[in-house]
Amino acid sequence: MEPIVADSRRAEYSEAGFRKSGERNASFCGFTLSAPEQDRNPSAGRKHDECPLSVSLAARTGRVYGEQKRFLPAIIKGMEELCRQKPWSIPAHDRDLRNYNGTDYYVDLVVATAGNTFAQCVRLLDDRLPIETRALVNCAFREKVFRPIRRCLEETKPFYWFTVKNNWNSVCLAGVTGAALALLPDKEERAYFVAAAEKYQSYGMEGYADDGYCREGVGYYNYGFGAFITLREEVCRATQGQIDFFRLPKFVRLARYGEKIQIQNRVCPAYSDCRIGISPDTFVTDYCNWALGLETGEETCSIPPMDNLSLHFISMFPHQAWPVEMTPEMNRVLEEESDPLHACYEMAGIVIARPVVGSSCRLGVSFKAGHNDDSHNHNDVGSFVVVQGDQTMAGDMGGPFSYPGDFFSDNAYRYPIKNSYGHPVPVVDGKWQDTGRKAEGKVLERRLSDSTDVCRLDMKSAYSSVEGLDRLERTFAYDRREGGSFVVEDVFECEKPVSFETALTTRAQWKVVSGNCLELSSGNEKMQVWIESSAPVSFTSDTVEVNSPAYSRIGIVLKGKSGKGYIRMKMMPVKK
């Protein structure tokens, strides 16, 4: 097996990848290597991956390959400083100081990803580095990465992330495997790490639903599945395609998720902890299209993002995606995933409904059934998202941009962004939705067509704390004809009179136009919400802000109490 960055690839990198980048690359180098000494000192208390990135910024421009070698001494110094740094893991993963004291090294996300960045830079520079520096690097990786991995697999027990069913598995395996393929000279040793990746990669993939849905949201998909792409490419190239983790129907669905989850104009629904405004990484979607044979033109090389170079090395080179050997079943799944108007994720109960491309309709929507015991769960049975043009006008506003300290504790549901009050769902007799698997939206009816889409849910089980609740149904009706419209109707029946309200959540500017009409404005888009109800309604307003941009919760409240009733919201673009 050859290292992932072989000499031929290094030549491609130097010549094809960045020959046209010119002075922009030189400025990157100059900025990085002229930074204050304390910013480049591995013991100066900076962010965990800053030193490897400082090394790699210079290395990846190609400037050290030609006549301009003035950055090489600083690169060598940075590498040697990093090798002498006691732990590579972050303090949160070394509370007993075993890493710091060198008694028992643990390979975490940081060691794996920043280590792989470091390893690829060493491989790129290769004999341009002094023998002493390369020896120091090899010793550091043996001590902090390779031996700890072998020891946990052979003598103690695998690190947590080997068998965890989330993004840690793919990210750590990609980092460790990439570092091993780049640095280890012995093919038997490289084969050991490839075999470990082959054995354990399936655990991370179990974190995705079999229908291809990523429960953790688009941001985690970019991170976790992006890492899996790196791992897949490392192993494919090391084995000349004999081992390919994509050669299963499930991976066709996962590969198509980045395209399918988009409502329109790269806008995606922000359910659960997905951050509002995040779109699938174009490199991830492009790579998947290349691997599946959906794109055949010339690939473009690009300067990857700064956040985690370990997971973005592929985009620096031509010939980025190893083609998948498609099976008949995989081709069948690919055909199933090609509906331009709809995307359905049955296990999560999510539907994406889009306008016809080129039509006058500028409205696209998503709605969900689901349950309240999901990964990164929010109590959001019956939630929805409405997109007009390139603006999210109303609906689910997503999760926090950074997690409060108790966001995954028993106290988490005190936050309105996580409990149902901060979502566009009903409040019945003053009660919010329950937490747990039994709180679910049961699909009573679903009809999808080229012109209209209708879905009716039974949401009663999500409000078990409401005494005597006999019926609570929500119906979504999307019409893509002409300018487009979206209707959300709630109908309830109870043994006793109860208060009832529904909600519209939005980051748009809004105003009350009349007693039964709201107007929302965002960017260049305007939308009106017309309300029909079994009794007059009043409007309330709350601001929700939990480590994310604030949004409005507009309560639409039936006046008085009743044993039965309904509220119907019809959303339509304002004609320009």
Coordinates of C-alpha atoms in Angstrom, one line a residue:
M1 CA 0.0 0.0 0.0
E2 CA 1.3 3.4 -0.9
P3 CA 1.0 6.5 1.3
I4 CA -2.0 8.6 0.5
V5 CA 0.3 11.5 -0.5
A6 CA 2.8 9.8 -2.9
D7 CA 5.5 11.6 -4.8
S8 CA 3.4 11.8 -7.9
R9 CA 0.6 13.4 -6.0
R10 CA 3.0 15.9 -4.5
A11 CA 4.0 16.9 -8.0
E12 CA 0.3 17.3 -9.0
Y13 CA -0.1 19.5 -5.9
S14 CA 2.9 21.6 -6.8
E15 CA 2.2 22.1 -10.5
A16 CA -1.6 21.7 -11.1
G17 CA -3.0 22.6 -7.8
F18 CA -1.8 26.1 -7.1
R19 CA 0.3 27.4 -9.9
K20 CA -2.3 30.1 -10.6
S21 CA -2.8 31.2 -7.0
G22 CA 0.0 33.7 -7.3
E23 CA 0.5 36.3 -4.7
R24 CA -2.6 35.3 -2.8
N25 CA -0.7 32.2 -1.6
A26 CA 2.4 34.1 -0.8
S27 CA 0.4 36.5 1.4
F28 CA -1.0 33.5 3.3
C29 CA 2.6 32.3 3.9
G30 CA 3.8 35.7 4.9
F31 CA 1.0 36.2 7.3
T32 CA 1.3 32.8 8.9
L33 CA 5.0 32.8 9.3
S34 CA 5.4 36.4 10.4
A35 CA 3.0 35.9 13.3
P36 CA 4.3 36.7 16.7
E37 CA 6.4 34.1 18.3
Q38 CA 3.9 33.3 21.1
D39 CA 1.2 32.5 18.4
R40 CA 3.5 29.8 17.0
N41 CA 4.7 28.3 20.2
P42 CA 2.8 25.1 20.9
S43 CA 2.9 25.7 24.7
A44 CA 1.5 29.2 24.4
G45 CA -2.1 28.1 25.2
R46 CA -3.6 28.7 21.8
K47 CA -6.4 26.7 20.1
H48 CA -5.5 23.0 19.7
D49 CA -5.0 23.0 15.9
E50 CA -3.4 26.3 15.3
C51 CA 0.2 25.1 15.2
P52 CA -0.4 22.3 12.6
L53 CA -2.4 24.8 10.5
S54 CA 0.5 27.3 10.7
V55 CA 2.8 24.6 9.4
S56 CA 0.4 23.5 6.7
L57 CA -0.5 27.0 5.4
A58 CA 3.0 27.4 4.2
A59 CA 3.5 23.8 3.1
R60 CA 0.3 23.7 1.0
T61 CA 1.1 26.8 -1.1
G62 CA 3.9 25.1 -2.9
R63 CA 6.3 28.0 -2.2
V64 CA 8.8 25.8 -0.4
Y65 CA 9.2 23.6 -3.5
G66 CA 10.7 26.1 -5.8
E67 CA 13.1 28.9 -5.5
Q68 CA 11.5 30.5 -2.5
K69 CA 12.6 28.4 0.4
R70 CA 12.7 31.2 2.9
F71 CA 9.7 29.7 4.8
L72 CA 11.3 26.3 5.4
P73 CA 13.3 27.2 8.6
A74 CA 10.1 28.5 10.2
I75 CA 8.2 25.4 9.2
I76 CA 10.9 23.1 10.5
K77 CA 10.9 25.0 13.8
G78 CA 7.1 24.8 14.1
M79 CA 7.2 21.0 13.5
E80 CA 9.9 20.4 16.0
E81 CA 8.1 22.5 18.6
L82 CA 5.0 20.5 18.1
C83 CA 6.8 17.3 18.5
R84 CA 8.1 18.4 21.9
Q85 CA 4.7 19.5 23.1
K86 CA 3.7 17.1 25.9
P87 CA 0.1 16.3 25.1
W88 CA -1.6 16.7 21.7
S89 CA -5.1 16.2 23.1
I90 CA -7.1 19.0 24.6
P91 CA -7.4 19.4 28.4
A92 CA -11.1 18.4 28.4
H93 CA -10.0 14.9 27.3
D94 CA -7.2 14.6 29.8
R95 CA -8.7 15.5 33.1
D96 CA -6.5 13.0 35.0
L97 CA -3.3 14.3 33.2
R98 CA -2.3 11.0 31.9
N99 CA -1.6 12.5 28.4
Y100 CA 0.2 15.5 29.9
N101 CA 2.4 13.3 32.1
G102 CA 3.0 10.8 29.2
T103 CA 1.8 7.8 31.2
D104 CA -1.1 6.7 28.9
Y105 CA -1.8 8.6 25.7
Y106 CA -5.4 8.9 24.4
V107 CA -6.1 9.6 20.8
D108 CA -9.0 12.0 20.6
L109 CA -10.6 14.1 17.8
V110 CA -7.8 16.7 18.1
V111 CA -4.9 14.2 18.0
A112 CA -6.4 12.4 15.0
T113 CA -7.3 15.5 12.9
A114 CA -4.5 17.9 13.8
G115 CA -2.1 14.9 13.7
N116 CA -3.2 14.0 10.2
T117 CA -2.7 17.6 9.1
F118 CA 0.8 17.5 10.5
A119 CA 1.5 14.1 8.9
Q120 CA 0.4 15.2 5.5
C121 CA 2.6 18.3 5.6
V122 CA 5.6 16.1 6.6
R123 CA 4.9 13.8 3.7
L124 CA 4.5 16.7 1.3
L125 CA 7.8 18.2 2.3
D126 CA 9.6 14.8 2.7
D127 CA 13.3 15.1 1.9
R128 CA 13.2 18.9 2.1
L129 CA 13.1 18.3 5.9
P130 CA 16.3 17.5 7.7
I131 CA 16.8 13.9 8.8
E132 CA 16.8 15.0 12.4
T133 CA 13.4 16.6 12.0
R134 CA 11.8 13.6 10.3
A135 CA 13.2 11.3 13.0
L136 CA 11.7 13.6 15.7
V137 CA 8.3 13.5 13.9
N138 CA 8.4 9.8 13.6
C139 CA 9.1 9.4 17.3
A140 CA 6.4 11.8 18.3
F141 CA 3.8 10.0 16.2
R142 CA 4.9 6.6 17.5
E143 CA 4.5 7.8 21.1
K144 CA 1.3 9.8 20.8
V145 CA -0.7 8.1 18.0
F146 CA 0.4 4.8 16.6
R147 CA 1.4 2.9 19.8
P148 CA -1.7 4.1 21.8
I149 CA -3.9 2.8 18.9
R150 CA -2.3 -0.6 18.8
R151 CA -2.2 -0.9 22.6
C152 CA -5.9 -0.1 22.9
L153 CA -6.8 -2.6 20.2
E154 CA -4.5 -5.4 21.3
E155 CA -4.0 -5.0 25.1
T156 CA -6.8 -3.0 26.8
K157 CA -10.0 -2.1 25.0
P158 CA -10.7 0.1 21.9
F159 CA -11.0 3.8 22.5
Y160 CA -14.6 5.0 22.8
W161 CA -14.8 6.3 19.3
F162 CA -13.9 3.0 17.6
T163 CA -17.5 1.8 18.3
V164 CA -19.5 5.0 18.8
K165 CA -22.3 5.6 16.3
N166 CA -21.7 9.2 15.5
N167 CA -19.2 11.5 13.7
W168 CA -16.3 10.8 16.2
N169 CA -15.9 7.4 14.6
S170 CA -15.3 8.7 11.0
V171 CA -13.3 11.7 12.0
C172 CA -10.9 9.8 14.2
L173 CA -10.5 6.9 11.8
A174 CA -9.8 9.3 8.9
G175 CA -7.2 11.2 10.9
V176 CA -5.4 8.1 12.3
T177 CA -5.5 6.2 9.0
G178 CA -4.3 9.2 7.0
A179 CA -1.4 9.8 9.3
A180 CA -0.4 6.1 9.2
L181 CA -0.5 5.9 5.4
A182 CA 1.5 9.1 5.2
L183 CA 4.3 8.4 7.7
L184 CA 4.7 4.6 8.3
P185 CA 7.4 3.1 6.0
D186 CA 6.5 -0.5 6.5
K187 CA 3.6 -1.8 4.4
E188 CA 2.6 -4.3 7.1
E189 CA 2.1 -1.5 9.6
R190 CA 0.1 0.5 7.1
A191 CA -2.0 -2.5 6.4
Y192 CA -2.7 -2.8 10.1
F193 CA -4.3 0.6 10.3
V194 CA -6.2 0.1 7.0
A195 CA -7.6 -3.2 8.5
A196 CA -8.6 -1.4 11.7
A197 CA -10.5 1.2 9.6
E198 CA -12.2 -1.5 7.6
K199 CA -13.3 -3.3 10.8
Y200 CA -14.6 -0.3 12.7
Q201 CA -15.9 2.2 10.0
S202 CA -19.3 0.6 10.0
Y203 CA -20.1 1.8 13.6
G204 CA -20.1 5.5 12.5
M205 CA -22.3 4.7 9.6
E206 CA -24.9 3.2 11.9
G207 CA -25.4 6.7 13.2
Y208 CA -27.1 7.5 9.9
A209 CA -30.6 6.2 9.1
D210 CA -30.8 3.4 6.5
D211 CA -32.7 5.8 4.3
G212 CA -29.8 8.2 4.3
Y213 CA -31.1 10.8 6.7
C214 CA -28.5 12.5 9.0
R215 CA -30.3 13.0 12.4
E216 CA -27.5 15.3 13.6
G217 CA -28.3 17.8 10.8
V218 CA -26.5 19.3 7.8
G219 CA -23.6 20.7 9.8
Y220 CA -22.7 17.3 11.3
Y221 CA -23.2 15.7 7.9
N222 CA -20.5 18.1 6.5
Y223 CA -18.2 17.2 9.3
G224 CA -18.9 13.5 9.9
F225 CA -19.6 12.3 6.3
G226 CA -16.9 14.6 5.0
A227 CA -14.5 12.7 7.3
F228 CA -15.9 9.4 6.0
I229 CA -15.2 10.6 2.4
T230 CA -11.6 11.3 3.4
L231 CA -11.3 7.8 5.0
R232 CA -12.9 6.1 2.0
E233 CA -10.5 7.9 -0.4
E234 CA -7.4 7.1 1.8
V235 CA -8.3 3.4 1.8
C236 CA -9.3 3.2 -1.8
R237 CA -6.0 4.7 -3.0
A238 CA -4.0 2.6 -0.6
T239 CA -5.6 -0.6 -1.8
Q240 CA -6.2 0.5 -5.5
G241 CA -9.9 0.2 -5.0
Q242 CA -9.9 -3.3 -3.6
I243 CA -11.5 -2.0 -0.4
D244 CA -14.2 0.6 -1.0
F245 CA -16.6 1.6 1.8
F246 CA -19.0 3.1 -0.7
R247 CA -19.9 -0.2 -2.3
L248 CA -23.3 -0.5 -0.5
P249 CA -26.8 0.8 -1.4
K250 CA -26.9 2.7 1.9
F251 CA -24.0 4.9 0.8
V252 CA -25.8 5.9 -2.3
R253 CA -28.5 7.3 -0.1
L254 CA -25.9 9.0 2.2
A255 CA -24.1 10.4 -0.8
R256 CA -27.4 11.9 -2.1
Y257 CA -28.4 13.4 1.2
G258 CA -26.5 16.6 0.5
E259 CA -28.5 17.3 -2.6
K260 CA -31.8 15.9 -1.4
I261 CA -32.0 17.8 1.9
Q262 CA -31.9 21.2 0.1
I263 CA -35.3 22.8 -0.2
Q264 CA -34.2 25.3 -2.8
N265 CA -31.4 27.7 -3.5
R266 CA -29.1 25.7 -1.1
V267 CA -31.5 26.4 1.8
C268 CA -32.0 23.4 4.1
P269 CA -34.5 22.8 7.0
A270 CA -32.8 23.4 10.3
Y271 CA -34.4 20.7 12.5
S272 CA -33.1 19.7 15.9
D273 CA -29.6 21.1 16.6
C274 CA -28.9 22.0 12.9
R275 CA -27.8 25.6 12.7
I276 CA -29.9 27.9 10.6
G277 CA -28.2 28.9 7.4
I278 CA -25.9 25.9 7.0
S279 CA -25.8 24.3 3.6
P280 CA -24.2 21.0 2.4
D281 CA -20.5 21.5 1.7
T282 CA -20.1 21.8 -2.1
F283 CA -17.0 19.7 -2.0
V284 CA -18.9 16.9 -0.3
T285 CA -21.7 17.0 -2.8
D286 CA -19.4 17.4 -5.8
Y287 CA -17.2 14.5 -4.5
C288 CA -20.2 12.2 -4.2
N289 CA -21.4 13.1 -7.7
W290 CA -18.0 12.3 -9.0
A291 CA -17.7 9.0 -7.2
L292 CA -21.2 7.9 -8.3
G293 CA -20.5 8.9 -11.9
L294 CA -23.1 11.7 -12.0
E295 CA -20.5 14.3 -12.9
T296 CA -17.9 13.8 -15.7
G297 CA -16.4 17.2 -16.3
E298 CA -13.0 18.4 -15.1
E299 CA -12.5 18.7 -11.4
T300 CA -11.3 21.9 -9.9
C301 CA -8.6 22.3 -7.2
S302 CA -9.3 24.7 -4.4
I303 CA -7.8 26.1 -1.2
P304 CA -9.7 24.3 1.5
P305 CA -11.3 25.9 4.6
M306 CA -9.1 26.7 7.5
D307 CA -11.2 25.0 10.2
N308 CA -9.9 21.5 9.8
L309 CA -7.4 20.9 7.0
S310 CA -7.1 17.2 7.9
L311 CA -10.6 16.7 6.4
H312 CA -10.1 18.9 3.3
F313 CA -6.8 17.8 1.8
I314 CA -8.5 16.0 -1.1
S315 CA -9.8 19.3 -2.6
M316 CA -6.2 20.4 -3.1
F317 CA -5.5 17.8 -5.8
P318 CA -6.9 16.8 -9.2
H319 CA -8.5 13.3 -9.6
Q320 CA -10.2 13.6 -6.2
A321 CA -12.8 10.9 -6.2
W322 CA -12.2 7.2 -6.7
P323 CA -15.1 5.9 -8.9
V324 CA -17.5 3.5 -7.3
E325 CA -18.0 0.2 -9.0
M326 CA -21.8 0.4 -9.1
T327 CA -24.0 -2.8 -8.5
P328 CA -27.4 -3.2 -10.0
E329 CA -29.0 -2.6 -6.5
M330 CA -26.9 0.6 -6.1
N331 CA -28.1 1.8 -9.5
R332 CA -31.7 1.1 -8.6
V333 CA -31.3 3.2 -5.4
L334 CA -29.7 6.0 -7.4
E335 CA -32.8 6.0 -9.6
E336 CA -35.1 6.1 -6.6
E337 CA -33.3 9.1 -5.2
S338 CA -33.7 11.2 -8.4
D339 CA -37.2 12.8 -7.8
P340 CA -36.6 16.6 -8.4
L341 CA -39.8 17.6 -6.5
H342 CA -39.7 15.5 -3.4
A343 CA -37.3 14.0 -0.8
C344 CA -38.8 11.7 1.8
Y345 CA -37.0 10.4 4.8
E346 CA -39.5 7.8 6.2
M347 CA -37.6 7.0 9.4
A348 CA -37.4 10.6 10.5
G349 CA -40.8 11.4 9.1
I350 CA -39.5 14.3 7.0
V351 CA -40.6 15.5 3.6
I352 CA -39.0 18.1 1.4
A353 CA -41.3 19.6 -1.3
R354 CA -39.9 21.8 -4.0
P355 CA -41.3 23.9 -6.8
V356 CA -40.8 22.9 -10.5
V357 CA -37.6 24.4 -11.7
G358 CA -38.3 27.4 -14.0
S359 CA -41.9 27.8 -12.8
S360 CA -43.4 30.9 -11.3
C361 CA -43.6 29.3 -7.9
R362 CA -40.9 30.6 -5.5
L363 CA -42.1 28.7 -2.4
G364 CA -40.5 25.5 -1.1
V365 CA -41.3 23.7 2.1
S366 CA -40.4 20.9 4.5
F367 CA -42.5 19.3 7.2
K368 CA -42.0 16.5 9.7
A369 CA -43.8 13.9 11.8
G370 CA -41.1 12.1 13.8
H371 CA -40.9 11.6 17.5
N372 CA -39.3 13.4 20.6
D373 CA -36.5 10.9 21.4
D374 CA -34.1 11.5 18.5
S375 CA -30.4 12.2 18.4
H376 CA -29.9 15.9 19.3
N377 CA -33.6 15.8 20.1
H378 CA -35.9 18.8 20.1
N379 CA -39.6 18.4 21.0
D380 CA -40.8 19.3 17.5
V381 CA -43.4 16.8 16.3
G382 CA -45.3 18.5 13.5
S383 CA -42.6 21.2 12.8
F384 CA -42.1 22.7 9.4
V385 CA -40.0 25.1 7.3
V386 CA -41.1 27.6 4.6
V387 CA -38.5 29.0 2.2
Q388 CA -39.3 31.7 -0.3
G389 CA -36.6 32.5 -2.8
D390 CA -33.4 32.1 -0.8
Q391 CA -34.9 33.1 2.5
T392 CA -36.2 31.0 5.4
M393 CA -39.4 32.9 6.1
A394 CA -41.0 30.9 8.8
G395 CA -40.9 27.6 10.7
D396 CA -38.2 25.7 12.6
M397 CA -35.3 28.0 13.6
G398 CA -32.8 25.2 14.4
G399 CA -30.4 24.8 17.3
P400 CA -27.9 26.9 19.2
F401 CA -24.7 28.0 17.5
S402 CA -22.8 26.9 20.7
Y403 CA -24.2 24.6 23.4
P404 CA -25.0 25.8 26.9
G405 CA -23.3 23.8 29.5
D406 CA -26.4 21.9 30.5
F407 CA -27.9 21.5 27.0
F408 CA -27.5 17.7 27.1
S409 CA -28.5 17.3 30.8
D410 CA -31.9 16.6 32.4
N411 CA -32.4 20.4 32.5
A412 CA -32.1 20.9 28.8
Y413 CA -35.8 21.2 28.1
R414 CA -36.1 24.4 30.1
Y415 CA -34.7 26.1 26.9
P416 CA -37.5 27.1 24.5
I417 CA -35.2 26.5 21.6
K418 CA -35.3 22.8 22.6
N419 CA -38.7 22.4 24.1
S420 CA -41.8 22.7 21.9
Y421 CA -42.6 26.3 23.0
G422 CA -39.9 27.6 20.7
H423 CA -41.2 25.6 17.7
P424 CA -44.1 26.2 15.3
V425 CA -46.4 23.7 17.0
P426 CA -49.5 23.9 19.2
V427 CA -49.8 24.6 22.9
V428 CA -52.9 22.8 24.3
D429 CA -54.5 23.9 27.6
G430 CA -51.2 25.5 28.4
K431 CA -49.2 22.3 27.9
W432 CA -46.2 21.8 25.7
Q433 CA -45.2 18.6 23.9
D434 CA -43.9 15.6 25.9
T435 CA -40.4 14.3 25.7
G436 CA -39.8 10.7 24.7
R437 CA -40.3 8.0 22.1
K438 CA -44.1 7.8 22.7
A439 CA -44.5 11.4 21.7
E440 CA -44.8 11.0 18.0
G441 CA -46.6 12.2 14.9
K442 CA -48.5 9.3 13.2
V443 CA -49.0 9.8 9.5
L444 CA -52.7 9.3 8.8
E445 CA -52.5 10.4 5.2
R446 CA -49.9 11.4 2.7
R447 CA -50.4 12.2 -1.0
L448 CA -47.6 13.6 -3.1
S449 CA -48.0 14.7 -6.7
D450 CA -46.5 17.0 -9.3
S451 CA -48.9 19.8 -8.3
T452 CA -49.9 19.4 -4.7
D453 CA -48.6 17.6 -1.6
V454 CA -50.8 16.8 1.4
C455 CA -49.8 15.2 4.8
R456 CA -52.1 14.7 7.8
L457 CA -50.7 13.8 11.2
D458 CA -52.1 12.5 14.5
M459 CA -50.2 14.4 17.1
K460 CA -52.3 13.5 20.2
S461 CA -49.6 11.3 21.7
A462 CA -47.2 14.2 21.9
Y463 CA -49.7 15.9 24.4
S464 CA -50.5 13.1 26.8
S465 CA -50.5 15.5 29.7
V466 CA -53.6 17.2 28.4
E467 CA -56.5 15.5 30.1
G468 CA -59.4 14.4 27.9
L469 CA -57.7 15.2 24.6
D470 CA -59.5 13.1 22.0
R471 CA -58.1 14.5 18.8
L472 CA -55.2 16.7 17.7
E473 CA -54.4 16.5 14.0
R474 CA -52.2 18.7 11.9
T475 CA -52.5 18.9 8.1
F476 CA -49.9 20.3 5.7
A477 CA -50.9 21.2 2.2
Y478 CA -48.4 22.5 -0.3
D479 CA -49.4 23.8 -3.7
R480 CA -46.7 24.5 -6.2
R481 CA -49.0 25.8 -8.9
E482 CA -48.8 29.5 -9.9
G483 CA -47.1 31.5 -7.1
G484 CA -47.3 28.7 -4.6
S485 CA -48.9 28.4 -1.2
F486 CA -48.5 26.4 2.0
V487 CA -51.3 25.6 4.5
V488 CA -50.9 24.4 8.1
E489 CA -54.1 23.4 9.8
D490 CA -54.6 22.2 13.4
V491 CA -57.9 20.6 14.5
F492 CA -58.5 19.6 18.1
E493 CA -61.3 18.0 20.2
C494 CA -61.3 17.6 23.9
E495 CA -63.7 16.3 26.6
K496 CA -63.6 19.6 28.4
P497 CA -63.1 23.2 27.2
V498 CA -59.4 24.0 26.8
S499 CA -57.3 26.9 25.7
F500 CA -55.6 26.4 22.3
E501 CA -52.9 28.2 20.4
T502 CA -50.5 27.5 17.6
A503 CA -47.3 29.4 16.7
L504 CA -45.3 30.8 13.9
T505 CA -41.5 31.1 14.5
T506 CA -39.4 33.4 12.3
R507 CA -36.3 35.5 12.1
A508 CA -38.0 37.7 9.5
Q509 CA -39.4 41.2 10.3
W510 CA -43.1 40.9 10.8
K511 CA -46.2 43.0 11.4
V512 CA -49.9 42.5 12.0
V513 CA -51.8 43.6 8.8
S514 CA -55.3 42.9 10.2
G515 CA -57.0 40.7 12.7
N516 CA -56.4 37.7 10.5
C517 CA -53.3 38.5 8.5
L518 CA -49.5 38.8 9.2
E519 CA -46.8 40.0 6.9
L520 CA -43.2 38.7 7.0
S521 CA -40.3 40.4 5.3
S522 CA -36.7 39.0 4.9
G523 CA -34.2 40.1 2.4
N524 CA -36.1 40.9 -0.8
E525 CA -38.9 38.5 0.0
K526 CA -42.4 39.2 1.5
M527 CA -44.9 36.7 2.6
Q528 CA -48.4 37.0 4.0
V529 CA -50.0 34.6 6.5
W530 CA -53.8 34.4 6.3
I531 CA -55.5 32.9 9.3
E532 CA -58.8 31.2 9.5
S533 CA -60.1 29.9 12.8
S534 CA -63.1 28.5 14.7
A535 CA -63.1 31.6 16.9
P536 CA -61.4 35.0 16.9
V537 CA -57.6 35.0 17.6
S538 CA -55.2 37.3 19.3
F539 CA -51.5 37.5 18.7
T540 CA -48.6 37.3 21.3
S541 CA -44.9 37.8 20.7
D542 CA -41.9 36.3 22.5
T543 CA -38.2 36.5 21.6
V544 CA -36.2 33.3 21.8
E545 CA -32.4 33.6 22.0
V546 CA -30.2 30.7 23.2
N547 CA -26.7 31.1 21.9
S548 CA -27.9 31.8 18.4
P549 CA -29.5 34.8 16.5
A550 CA -32.7 35.7 18.2
Y551 CA -36.0 34.8 16.6
S552 CA -39.7 35.7 17.2
R553 CA -42.3 33.3 18.4
I554 CA -45.7 34.6 17.3
G555 CA -48.5 33.0 19.2
I556 CA -51.8 32.7 17.4
V557 CA -54.3 32.2 20.3
L558 CA -58.0 31.3 20.1
K559 CA -59.9 33.6 22.4
G560 CA -61.7 31.8 25.2
K561 CA -61.8 28.0 25.8
S562 CA -63.6 25.4 23.7
G563 CA -64.0 21.6 23.5
K564 CA -63.2 21.7 19.8
G565 CA -61.8 24.0 17.2
Y566 CA -59.3 24.7 14.5
I567 CA -56.7 27.2 13.3
R568 CA -55.6 27.3 9.7
M569 CA -52.6 29.3 8.5
K570 CA -52.2 29.9 4.7
M571 CA -48.8 31.3 3.7
M572 CA -48.4 32.9 0.3
P573 CA -45.7 35.1 -1.4
V574 CA -46.6 38.8 -1.8
K575 CA -46.7 39.5 -5.5
K576 CA -44.0 41.9 -6.6

